């Protein structure tokens, strides 16, 4: 086994270019009545003698005067030009208007790699992780009126992230996961600084939602530190934003399994399904005493039902094909959102929306991070041990559903190489192992492991042409069986195997940054473990109702009671929605 230093990736390697055949262009036969010049065939004008022109012999009818035809064409052309210019002008105004609505700030505060970096799959595609933040800020009169609490303090300057969801869109855009992080979770907030206000912190241990007081970039850094999931973008929505968005889509359908009156958020609904608009929508997504056990966990479940319903409405026929509805929605969304600079244009937001739209509702899974009581404060939460499996599933771009939309018991998309590998003995298989990481000695470590498993002494090591994010095992024509045997020995998923062009031979293993330690490729997280106690539901479940709390979580006239008891007692209070 040779080892020319096995330094971090960076040395050039020989590559084989595949010839590309020149594309041949052919034109089909001309259609009847058309000419290659694009003009109608010309007709000879009759000659005039005296006061009248005699028609040509054999002509069936008198030719139209040329001058009149030209006038008609000229008028039509002018009218069309005016219409095109007017339409383009409206479109340009619309585009600039929406861009002007957007408010964007940097994703990070510039201090290190605080948001993380995505890993590309074997085809070079990367997933998208979007942090969705719902702010409780009372930073203007409208939010003070909607959120309350400003009677003594007045308009406030800071805000907390009372809603935090990581939305993961897979690299191949076939599935998505939305994971809620309860606001009562205690974690480490790193040192960070608000790029707009200059307010900063040296870091502390506290509730995860408090990081927003130091700017969206601090909230991004905190969630990345807590979960290990790279964050590519964020969007922030305030109270009035929820109202505007729900009105823009014409209301969102939501069901409750019992009568409910949350005397804190003021949500009051009779048992059954309702269309929530405006303030009613805000009351529903803010209610934490009306659902579940009255904690923030119950609120995340009802929020998932609300968002699932909104997604179904977006995908329903007519919502995105009605120009008036599209304008109303786009205008409301851009006014309501604060985004990172990477999403700071209409074009980029449309691109993100298109990526989300590619995912079927049955393959969008909503989950809530598993938690346990904080040993130091029973009113606070900490991540449960199983939460690490959920984090890993998202970070490793694993789907929580299969192609039919059913929950997976294990990561079928990243199944191991076939156990029915070839009968080719390991001793006859040599592998060229290249280091595509920044870790010195990775190729030597893996090559040694192959030798220990009985692979040929012809196994060699070297350095890849550059750093690569994904480990790949490429093989030449006729070497597939050998590649399967090597992949099985290393625990490498079959999705990481690639056949080279016809000129290549043998096996080459390039170790990527997804495998920086150990001699067996990291096993994917078990999705059954990942979703255990995570309240996983898919967005297509239209008949699911929010579970009203059976506990005495609310108070009416100083008397503690259940939300259903409060509904029946509050006969003088109007329902939030019919």
PDB file of C-alpha atoms in Angstrom, residues 134-394:
ATOM      1  CA  UNK A 134     -43.075  33.698  14.869  1.00  0.00           C
ATOM      2  CA  UNK A 135     -42.301  36.824  16.889  1.00  0.00           C
ATOM      3  CA  UNK A 136     -44.248  37.944  19.959  1.00  0.00           C
ATOM      4  CA  UNK A 137     -42.947  41.496  19.528  1.00  0.00           C
ATOM      5  CA  UNK A 138     -45.199  44.455  20.272  1.00  0.00           C
ATOM      6  CA  UNK A 139     -43.032  46.766  18.183  1.00  0.00           C
ATOM      7  CA  UNK A 140     -45.884  48.816  16.700  1.00  0.00           C
ATOM      8  CA  UNK A 141     -49.393  49.898  17.588  1.00  0.00           C
ATOM      9  CA  UNK A 142     -50.982  47.176  15.444  1.00  0.00           C
ATOM     10  CA  UNK A 143     -49.119  44.364  17.197  1.00  0.00           C
ATOM     11  CA  UNK A 144     -49.796  45.955  20.591  1.00  0.00           C
ATOM     12  CA  UNK A 145     -53.522  45.863  19.834  1.00  0.00           C
ATOM     13  CA  UNK A 146     -53.390  42.251  18.632  1.00  0.00           C
ATOM     14  CA  UNK A 147     -51.021  40.865  21.267  1.00  0.00           C
ATOM     15  CA  UNK A 148     -52.002  42.980  24.256  1.00  0.00           C
ATOM     16  CA  UNK A 149     -49.656  43.709  27.129  1.00  0.00           C
ATOM     17  CA  UNK A 150     -48.788  47.253  26.035  1.00  0.00           C
ATOM     18  CA  UNK A 151     -51.140  49.121  28.359  1.00  0.00           C
ATOM     19  CA  UNK A 152     -48.351  49.840  30.827  1.00  0.00           C
ATOM     20  CA  UNK A 153     -45.172  49.358  28.788  1.00  0.00           C
ATOM     21  CA  UNK A 154     -46.290  50.937  25.530  1.00  0.00           C
ATOM     22  CA  UNK A 155     -44.683  49.914  22.232  1.00  0.00           C
ATOM     23  CA  UNK A 156     -41.720  47.639  22.957  1.00  0.00           C
ATOM     24  CA  UNK A 157     -38.352  47.236  21.253  1.00  0.00           C
ATOM     25  CA  UNK A 158     -37.437  43.584  21.840  1.00  0.00           C
ATOM     26  CA  UNK A 159     -39.181  40.343  20.941  1.00  0.00           C
ATOM     27  CA  UNK A 160     -39.055  36.607  21.595  1.00  0.00           C
ATOM     28  CA  UNK A 161     -39.446  33.741  19.113  1.00  0.00           C
ATOM     29  CA  UNK A 162     -42.615  32.153  20.440  1.00  0.00           C
ATOM     30  CA  UNK A 163     -42.849  29.971  17.321  1.00  0.00           C
ATOM     31  CA  UNK A 164     -39.771  28.203  15.958  1.00  0.00           C
ATOM     32  CA  UNK A 165     -39.916  25.641  13.189  1.00  0.00           C
ATOM     33  CA  UNK A 166     -37.118  24.170  11.084  1.00  0.00           C
ATOM     34  CA  UNK A 167     -38.496  23.372   7.631  1.00  0.00           C
ATOM     35  CA  UNK A 168     -36.325  20.856   5.760  1.00  0.00           C
ATOM     36  CA  UNK A 169     -36.795  20.389   2.000  1.00  0.00           C
ATOM     37  CA  UNK A 170     -34.901  17.375   0.696  1.00  0.00           C
ATOM     38  CA  UNK A 171     -32.136  17.666  -1.887  1.00  0.00           C
ATOM     39  CA  UNK A 172     -34.249  15.889  -4.509  1.00  0.00           C
ATOM     40  CA  UNK A 173     -37.365  17.917  -3.513  1.00  0.00           C
ATOM     41  CA  UNK A 174     -39.354  14.709  -2.970  1.00  0.00           C
ATOM     42  CA  UNK A 175     -40.127  15.186   0.733  1.00  0.00           C
ATOM     43  CA  UNK A 176     -40.050  17.716   3.543  1.00  0.00           C
ATOM     44  CA  UNK A 177     -39.990  17.756   7.349  1.00  0.00           C
ATOM     45  CA  UNK A 178     -41.166  20.568   9.608  1.00  0.00           C
ATOM     46  CA  UNK A 179     -39.853  20.306  13.176  1.00  0.00           C
ATOM     47  CA  UNK A 180     -41.159  22.577  15.931  1.00  0.00           C
ATOM     48  CA  UNK A 181     -38.913  23.586  18.826  1.00  0.00           C
ATOM     49  CA  UNK A 182     -41.008  24.412  21.924  1.00  0.00           C
ATOM     50  CA  UNK A 183     -40.290  27.934  23.146  1.00  0.00           C
ATOM     51  CA  UNK A 184     -39.856  26.688  26.766  1.00  0.00           C
ATOM     52  CA  UNK A 185     -36.732  24.706  25.798  1.00  0.00           C
ATOM     53  CA  UNK A 186     -33.638  25.669  27.807  1.00  0.00           C
ATOM     54  CA  UNK A 187     -30.422  25.746  25.793  1.00  0.00           C
ATOM     55  CA  UNK A 188     -27.149  27.613  25.295  1.00  0.00           C
ATOM     56  CA  UNK A 189     -27.411  30.920  23.461  1.00  0.00           C
ATOM     57  CA  UNK A 190     -23.990  31.656  21.921  1.00  0.00           C
ATOM     58  CA  UNK A 191     -22.238  35.019  21.841  1.00  0.00           C
ATOM     59  CA  UNK A 192     -23.821  37.077  19.068  1.00  0.00           C
ATOM     60  CA  UNK A 193     -24.754  40.585  17.979  1.00  0.00           C
ATOM     61  CA  UNK A 194     -27.788  42.124  16.292  1.00  0.00           C
ATOM     62  CA  UNK A 195     -26.503  43.527  12.995  1.00  0.00           C
ATOM     63  CA  UNK A 196     -29.237  46.202  12.929  1.00  0.00           C
ATOM     64  CA  UNK A 197     -29.406  47.454  16.526  1.00  0.00           C
ATOM     65  CA  UNK A 198     -25.920  46.578  17.769  1.00  0.00           C
ATOM     66  CA  UNK A 199     -27.354  44.842  20.866  1.00  0.00           C
ATOM     67  CA  UNK A 200     -25.109  41.908  21.786  1.00  0.00           C
ATOM     68  CA  UNK A 201     -24.590  39.105  24.294  1.00  0.00           C
ATOM     69  CA  UNK A 202     -21.546  37.142  25.422  1.00  0.00           C
ATOM     70  CA  UNK A 203     -23.693  34.024  25.601  1.00  0.00           C
ATOM     71  CA  UNK A 204     -25.812  32.478  28.344  1.00  0.00           C
ATOM     72  CA  UNK A 205     -28.060  29.549  29.253  1.00  0.00           C
ATOM     73  CA  UNK A 206     -31.743  30.363  28.873  1.00  0.00           C
ATOM     74  CA  UNK A 207     -34.942  29.792  26.911  1.00  0.00           C
ATOM     75  CA  UNK A 208     -34.364  29.203  23.219  1.00  0.00           C
ATOM     76  CA  UNK A 209     -36.893  31.862  22.203  1.00  0.00           C
ATOM     77  CA  UNK A 210     -34.985  34.638  23.986  1.00  0.00           C
ATOM     78  CA  UNK A 211     -32.182  34.617  21.391  1.00  0.00           C
ATOM     79  CA  UNK A 212     -34.356  36.726  19.070  1.00  0.00           C
ATOM     80  CA  UNK A 213     -33.769  39.704  21.378  1.00  0.00           C
ATOM     81  CA  UNK A 214     -30.287  39.824  19.835  1.00  0.00           C
ATOM     82  CA  UNK A 215     -31.523  39.632  16.254  1.00  0.00           C
ATOM     83  CA  UNK A 216     -32.607  36.909  13.805  1.00  0.00           C
ATOM     84  CA  UNK A 217     -28.979  35.900  13.171  1.00  0.00           C
ATOM     85  CA  UNK A 218     -28.641  35.056  16.873  1.00  0.00           C
ATOM     86  CA  UNK A 219     -31.783  32.936  16.714  1.00  0.00           C
ATOM     87  CA  UNK A 220     -30.319  31.097  13.700  1.00  0.00           C
ATOM     88  CA  UNK A 221     -27.039  30.488  15.535  1.00  0.00           C
ATOM     89  CA  UNK A 222     -28.863  29.218  18.634  1.00  0.00           C
ATOM     90  CA  UNK A 223     -31.014  26.733  16.707  1.00  0.00           C
ATOM     91  CA  UNK A 224     -28.002  25.486  14.738  1.00  0.00           C
ATOM     92  CA  UNK A 225     -26.033  24.988  17.960  1.00  0.00           C
ATOM     93  CA  UNK A 226     -28.956  23.165  19.593  1.00  0.00           C
ATOM     94  CA  UNK A 227     -29.754  20.815  16.700  1.00  0.00           C
ATOM     95  CA  UNK A 228     -26.618  20.603  14.552  1.00  0.00           C
ATOM     96  CA  UNK A 229     -28.863  21.199  11.529  1.00  0.00           C
ATOM     97  CA  UNK A 230     -27.465  23.718   9.000  1.00  0.00           C
ATOM     98  CA  UNK A 231     -29.754  26.730   8.551  1.00  0.00           C
ATOM     99  CA  UNK A 232     -29.800  28.196   5.028  1.00  0.00           C
ATOM    100  CA  UNK A 233     -32.538  30.832   5.385  1.00  0.00           C
ATOM    101  CA  UNK A 234     -35.013  32.273   7.843  1.00  0.00           C
ATOM    102  CA  UNK A 235     -38.357  34.060   7.697  1.00  0.00           C
ATOM    103  CA  UNK A 236     -39.860  35.999  10.588  1.00  0.00           C
ATOM    104  CA  UNK A 237     -43.548  36.749  11.003  1.00  0.00           C
ATOM    105  CA  UNK A 238     -45.243  38.955  13.611  1.00  0.00           C
ATOM    106  CA  UNK A 239     -48.831  39.110  14.940  1.00  0.00           C
ATOM    107  CA  UNK A 240     -50.178  41.346  12.193  1.00  0.00           C
ATOM    108  CA  UNK A 241     -48.408  39.166   9.628  1.00  0.00           C
ATOM    109  CA  UNK A 242     -50.464  36.118  10.645  1.00  0.00           C
ATOM    110  CA  UNK A 243     -53.637  38.172  10.292  1.00  0.00           C
ATOM    111  CA  UNK A 244     -52.658  39.478   6.842  1.00  0.00           C
ATOM    112  CA  UNK A 245     -51.639  36.073   5.531  1.00  0.00           C
ATOM    113  CA  UNK A 246     -54.790  34.283   6.703  1.00  0.00           C
ATOM    114  CA  UNK A 247     -56.956  36.994   5.162  1.00  0.00           C
ATOM    115  CA  UNK A 248     -54.986  36.899   1.908  1.00  0.00           C
ATOM    116  CA  UNK A 249     -55.755  33.209   1.351  1.00  0.00           C
ATOM    117  CA  UNK A 250     -59.421  33.683   2.219  1.00  0.00           C
ATOM    118  CA  UNK A 251     -59.192  31.955   5.580  1.00  0.00           C
ATOM    119  CA  UNK A 252     -57.805  28.638   6.794  1.00  0.00           C
ATOM    120  CA  UNK A 253     -59.950  25.649   7.707  1.00  0.00           C
ATOM    121  CA  UNK A 254     -59.389  24.219  11.210  1.00  0.00           C
ATOM    122  CA  UNK A 255     -61.215  21.662  13.336  1.00  0.00           C
ATOM    123  CA  UNK A 256     -61.489  21.323  17.135  1.00  0.00           C
ATOM    124  CA  UNK A 257     -62.707  18.114  18.757  1.00  0.00           C
ATOM    125  CA  UNK A 258     -64.622  19.898  21.551  1.00  0.00           C
ATOM    126  CA  UNK A 259     -65.924  23.330  22.448  1.00  0.00           C
ATOM    127  CA  UNK A 260     -62.969  25.513  23.427  1.00  0.00           C
ATOM    128  CA  UNK A 261     -62.466  28.912  25.026  1.00  0.00           C
ATOM    129  CA  UNK A 262     -58.893  29.958  25.784  1.00  0.00           C
ATOM    130  CA  UNK A 263     -59.361  32.987  28.006  1.00  0.00           C
ATOM    131  CA  UNK A 264     -55.738  34.009  27.429  1.00  0.00           C
ATOM    132  CA  UNK A 265     -55.528  34.003  23.615  1.00  0.00           C
ATOM    133  CA  UNK A 266     -59.320  34.678  23.439  1.00  0.00           C
ATOM    134  CA  UNK A 267     -59.919  31.799  21.012  1.00  0.00           C
ATOM    135  CA  UNK A 268     -63.559  30.678  21.302  1.00  0.00           C
ATOM    136  CA  UNK A 269     -64.831  27.968  18.953  1.00  0.00           C
ATOM    137  CA  UNK A 270     -67.631  25.430  19.024  1.00  0.00           C
ATOM    138  CA  UNK A 271     -66.832  21.787  18.318  1.00  0.00           C
ATOM    139  CA  UNK A 272     -66.337  21.173  14.605  1.00  0.00           C
ATOM    140  CA  UNK A 273     -64.673  22.776  11.584  1.00  0.00           C
ATOM    141  CA  UNK A 274     -64.315  26.515  11.052  1.00  0.00           C
ATOM    142  CA  UNK A 275     -62.742  28.887   8.542  1.00  0.00           C
ATOM    143  CA  UNK A 276     -60.344  31.078  10.489  1.00  0.00           C
ATOM    144  CA  UNK A 277     -59.602  34.553   9.194  1.00  0.00           C
ATOM    145  CA  UNK A 278     -57.763  37.546  10.589  1.00  0.00           C
ATOM    146  CA  UNK A 279     -57.712  37.759  14.360  1.00  0.00           C
ATOM    147  CA  UNK A 280     -59.342  34.323  14.730  1.00  0.00           C
ATOM    148  CA  UNK A 281     -56.377  32.745  12.936  1.00  0.00           C
ATOM    149  CA  UNK A 282     -53.963  34.536  15.278  1.00  0.00           C
ATOM    150  CA  UNK A 283     -55.923  33.405  18.335  1.00  0.00           C
ATOM    151  CA  UNK A 284     -55.747  29.802  17.115  1.00  0.00           C
ATOM    152  CA  UNK A 285     -51.991  29.652  16.482  1.00  0.00           C
ATOM    153  CA  UNK A 286     -51.260  31.520  19.745  1.00  0.00           C
ATOM    154  CA  UNK A 287     -53.445  29.348  21.967  1.00  0.00           C
ATOM    155  CA  UNK A 288     -51.374  27.292  24.409  1.00  0.00           C
ATOM    156  CA  UNK A 289     -53.998  26.864  27.135  1.00  0.00           C
ATOM    157  CA  UNK A 290     -56.715  25.575  24.826  1.00  0.00           C
ATOM    158  CA  UNK A 291     -55.032  22.430  23.509  1.00  0.00           C
ATOM    159  CA  UNK A 292     -53.065  19.430  24.756  1.00  0.00           C
ATOM    160  CA  UNK A 293     -51.901  19.720  28.330  1.00  0.00           C
ATOM    161  CA  UNK A 294     -51.981  23.498  28.303  1.00  0.00           C
ATOM    162  CA  UNK A 295     -48.240  23.797  27.670  1.00  0.00           C
ATOM    163  CA  UNK A 296     -46.341  24.981  24.626  1.00  0.00           C
ATOM    164  CA  UNK A 297     -46.277  21.386  23.334  1.00  0.00           C
ATOM    165  CA  UNK A 298     -50.030  21.405  22.740  1.00  0.00           C
ATOM    166  CA  UNK A 299     -49.683  24.664  20.858  1.00  0.00           C
ATOM    167  CA  UNK A 300     -47.150  23.176  18.417  1.00  0.00           C
ATOM    168  CA  UNK A 301     -49.607  20.395  17.526  1.00  0.00           C
ATOM    169  CA  UNK A 302     -52.427  22.795  16.688  1.00  0.00           C
ATOM    170  CA  UNK A 303     -50.034  24.989  14.719  1.00  0.00           C
ATOM    171  CA  UNK A 304     -49.114  21.979  12.584  1.00  0.00           C
ATOM    172  CA  UNK A 305     -52.791  21.395  11.791  1.00  0.00           C
ATOM    173  CA  UNK A 306     -53.190  25.057  10.834  1.00  0.00           C
ATOM    174  CA  UNK A 307     -50.125  25.048   8.557  1.00  0.00           C
ATOM    175  CA  UNK A 308     -51.111  21.716   6.984  1.00  0.00           C
ATOM    176  CA  UNK A 309     -54.486  23.210   6.121  1.00  0.00           C
ATOM    177  CA  UNK A 310     -52.822  26.307   4.662  1.00  0.00           C
ATOM    178  CA  UNK A 311     -50.506  24.130   2.537  1.00  0.00           C
ATOM    179  CA  UNK A 312     -53.475  22.167   1.188  1.00  0.00           C
ATOM    180  CA  UNK A 313     -55.201  25.424   0.310  1.00  0.00           C
ATOM    181  CA  UNK A 314     -52.110  26.715  -1.501  1.00  0.00           C
ATOM    182  CA  UNK A 315     -52.033  23.519  -3.536  1.00  0.00           C
ATOM    183  CA  UNK A 316     -55.760  23.438  -4.207  1.00  0.00           C
ATOM    184  CA  UNK A 317     -57.122  24.333  -7.640  1.00  0.00           C
ATOM    185  CA  UNK A 318     -57.670  28.044  -8.120  1.00  0.00           C
ATOM    186  CA  UNK A 319     -55.632  29.482  -5.276  1.00  0.00           C
ATOM    187  CA  UNK A 320     -52.479  30.102  -7.312  1.00  0.00           C
ATOM    188  CA  UNK A 321     -54.172  30.531 -10.706  1.00  0.00           C
ATOM    189  CA  UNK A 322     -56.364  33.515  -9.792  1.00  0.00           C
ATOM    190  CA  UNK A 323     -54.328  36.700 -10.548  1.00  0.00           C
ATOM    191  CA  UNK A 324     -56.209  38.728  -7.932  1.00  0.00           C
ATOM    192  CA  UNK A 325     -55.639  36.088  -5.267  1.00  0.00           C
ATOM    193  CA  UNK A 326     -51.970  35.778  -6.194  1.00  0.00           C
ATOM    194  CA  UNK A 327     -51.430  39.536  -5.945  1.00  0.00           C
ATOM    195  CA  UNK A 328     -53.263  39.735  -2.618  1.00  0.00           C
ATOM    196  CA  UNK A 329     -51.214  36.849  -1.233  1.00  0.00           C
ATOM    197  CA  UNK A 330     -47.882  38.156  -2.557  1.00  0.00           C
ATOM    198  CA  UNK A 331     -48.544  41.679  -1.286  1.00  0.00           C
ATOM    199  CA  UNK A 332     -49.544  40.419   2.169  1.00  0.00           C
ATOM    200  CA  UNK A 333     -46.619  37.993   2.397  1.00  0.00           C
ATOM    201  CA  UNK A 334     -43.946  40.503   1.440  1.00  0.00           C
ATOM    202  CA  UNK A 335     -45.321  43.079   3.870  1.00  0.00           C
ATOM    203  CA  UNK A 336     -45.530  40.530   6.677  1.00  0.00           C
ATOM    204  CA  UNK A 337     -42.115  38.862   6.392  1.00  0.00           C
ATOM    205  CA  UNK A 338     -38.590  39.666   7.474  1.00  0.00           C
ATOM    206  CA  UNK A 339     -36.188  37.388   5.589  1.00  0.00           C
ATOM    207  CA  UNK A 340     -32.458  36.838   5.321  1.00  0.00           C
ATOM    208  CA  UNK A 341     -30.644  38.577   2.487  1.00  0.00           C
ATOM    209  CA  UNK A 342     -30.430  35.255   0.626  1.00  0.00           C
ATOM    210  CA  UNK A 343     -34.227  35.427   0.221  1.00  0.00           C
ATOM    211  CA  UNK A 344     -34.387  39.192  -0.132  1.00  0.00           C
ATOM    212  CA  UNK A 345     -36.037  39.362  -3.569  1.00  0.00           C
ATOM    213  CA  UNK A 346     -39.285  38.249  -5.146  1.00  0.00           C
ATOM    214  CA  UNK A 347     -37.414  36.016  -7.576  1.00  0.00           C
ATOM    215  CA  UNK A 348     -35.753  34.106  -4.723  1.00  0.00           C
ATOM    216  CA  UNK A 349     -38.974  33.797  -2.725  1.00  0.00           C
ATOM    217  CA  UNK A 350     -40.750  32.457  -5.818  1.00  0.00           C
ATOM    218  CA  UNK A 351     -37.950  29.927  -6.223  1.00  0.00           C
ATOM    219  CA  UNK A 352     -38.387  28.781  -2.620  1.00  0.00           C
ATOM    220  CA  UNK A 353     -42.165  28.538  -3.050  1.00  0.00           C
ATOM    221  CA  UNK A 354     -41.661  26.468  -6.195  1.00  0.00           C
ATOM    222  CA  UNK A 355     -39.393  24.056  -4.301  1.00  0.00           C
ATOM    223  CA  UNK A 356     -42.012  23.622  -1.578  1.00  0.00           C
ATOM    224  CA  UNK A 357     -44.756  23.154  -4.163  1.00  0.00           C
ATOM    225  CA  UNK A 358     -42.865  20.197  -5.669  1.00  0.00           C
ATOM    226  CA  UNK A 359     -43.384  18.182  -2.468  1.00  0.00           C
ATOM    227  CA  UNK A 360     -46.739  16.328  -2.220  1.00  0.00           C
ATOM    228  CA  UNK A 361     -48.719  17.072   0.934  1.00  0.00           C
ATOM    229  CA  UNK A 362     -48.554  13.389   1.916  1.00  0.00           C
ATOM    230  CA  UNK A 363     -44.747  13.636   2.028  1.00  0.00           C
ATOM    231  CA  UNK A 364     -44.592  16.746   4.236  1.00  0.00           C
ATOM    232  CA  UNK A 365     -44.156  15.550   7.829  1.00  0.00           C
ATOM    233  CA  UNK A 366     -44.773  17.793  10.830  1.00  0.00           C
ATOM    234  CA  UNK A 367     -42.980  16.843  14.057  1.00  0.00           C
ATOM    235  CA  UNK A 368     -42.169  18.359  17.439  1.00  0.00           C
ATOM    236  CA  UNK A 369     -38.734  18.025  19.018  1.00  0.00           C
ATOM    237  CA  UNK A 370     -38.865  15.432  21.803  1.00  0.00           C
ATOM    238  CA  UNK A 371     -38.432  16.998  25.232  1.00  0.00           C
ATOM    239  CA  UNK A 372     -38.073  16.140  28.905  1.00  0.00           C
ATOM    240  CA  UNK A 373     -38.650  18.307  32.006  1.00  0.00           C
ATOM    241  CA  UNK A 374     -35.723  20.522  32.933  1.00  0.00           C
ATOM    242  CA  UNK A 375     -34.267  19.057  36.175  1.00  0.00           C
ATOM    243  CA  UNK A 376     -33.711  22.566  37.481  1.00  0.00           C
ATOM    244  CA  UNK A 377     -37.152  24.008  36.610  1.00  0.00           C
ATOM    245  CA  UNK A 378     -40.328  21.972  36.143  1.00  0.00           C
ATOM    246  CA  UNK A 379     -41.800  24.779  34.018  1.00  0.00           C
ATOM    247  CA  UNK A 380     -39.021  24.447  31.439  1.00  0.00           C
ATOM    248  CA  UNK A 381     -37.962  21.750  28.974  1.00  0.00           C
ATOM    249  CA  UNK A 382     -34.727  20.224  27.688  1.00  0.00           C
ATOM    250  CA  UNK A 383     -34.243  18.074  24.564  1.00  0.00           C
ATOM    251  CA  UNK A 384     -34.887  14.383  25.199  1.00  0.00           C
ATOM    252  CA  UNK A 385     -32.233  11.838  24.247  1.00  0.00           C
ATOM    253  CA  UNK A 386     -34.309  10.721  21.242  1.00  0.00           C
ATOM    254  CA  UNK A 387     -34.244  14.262  19.863  1.00  0.00           C
ATOM    255  CA  UNK A 388     -30.694  13.654  18.666  1.00  0.00           C
ATOM    256  CA  UNK A 389     -32.011  10.979  16.301  1.00  0.00           C
ATOM    257  CA  UNK A 390     -34.578  13.419  14.871  1.00  0.00           C
ATOM    258  CA  UNK A 391     -31.890  16.087  14.439  1.00  0.00           C
ATOM    259  CA  UNK A 392     -29.621  13.585  12.643  1.00  0.00           C
ATOM    260  CA  UNK A 393     -32.426  12.458  10.355  1.00  0.00           C
ATOM    261  CA  UNK A 394     -33.009  16.030   9.194  1.00  0.00           C
TER     262      UNK A 394
END
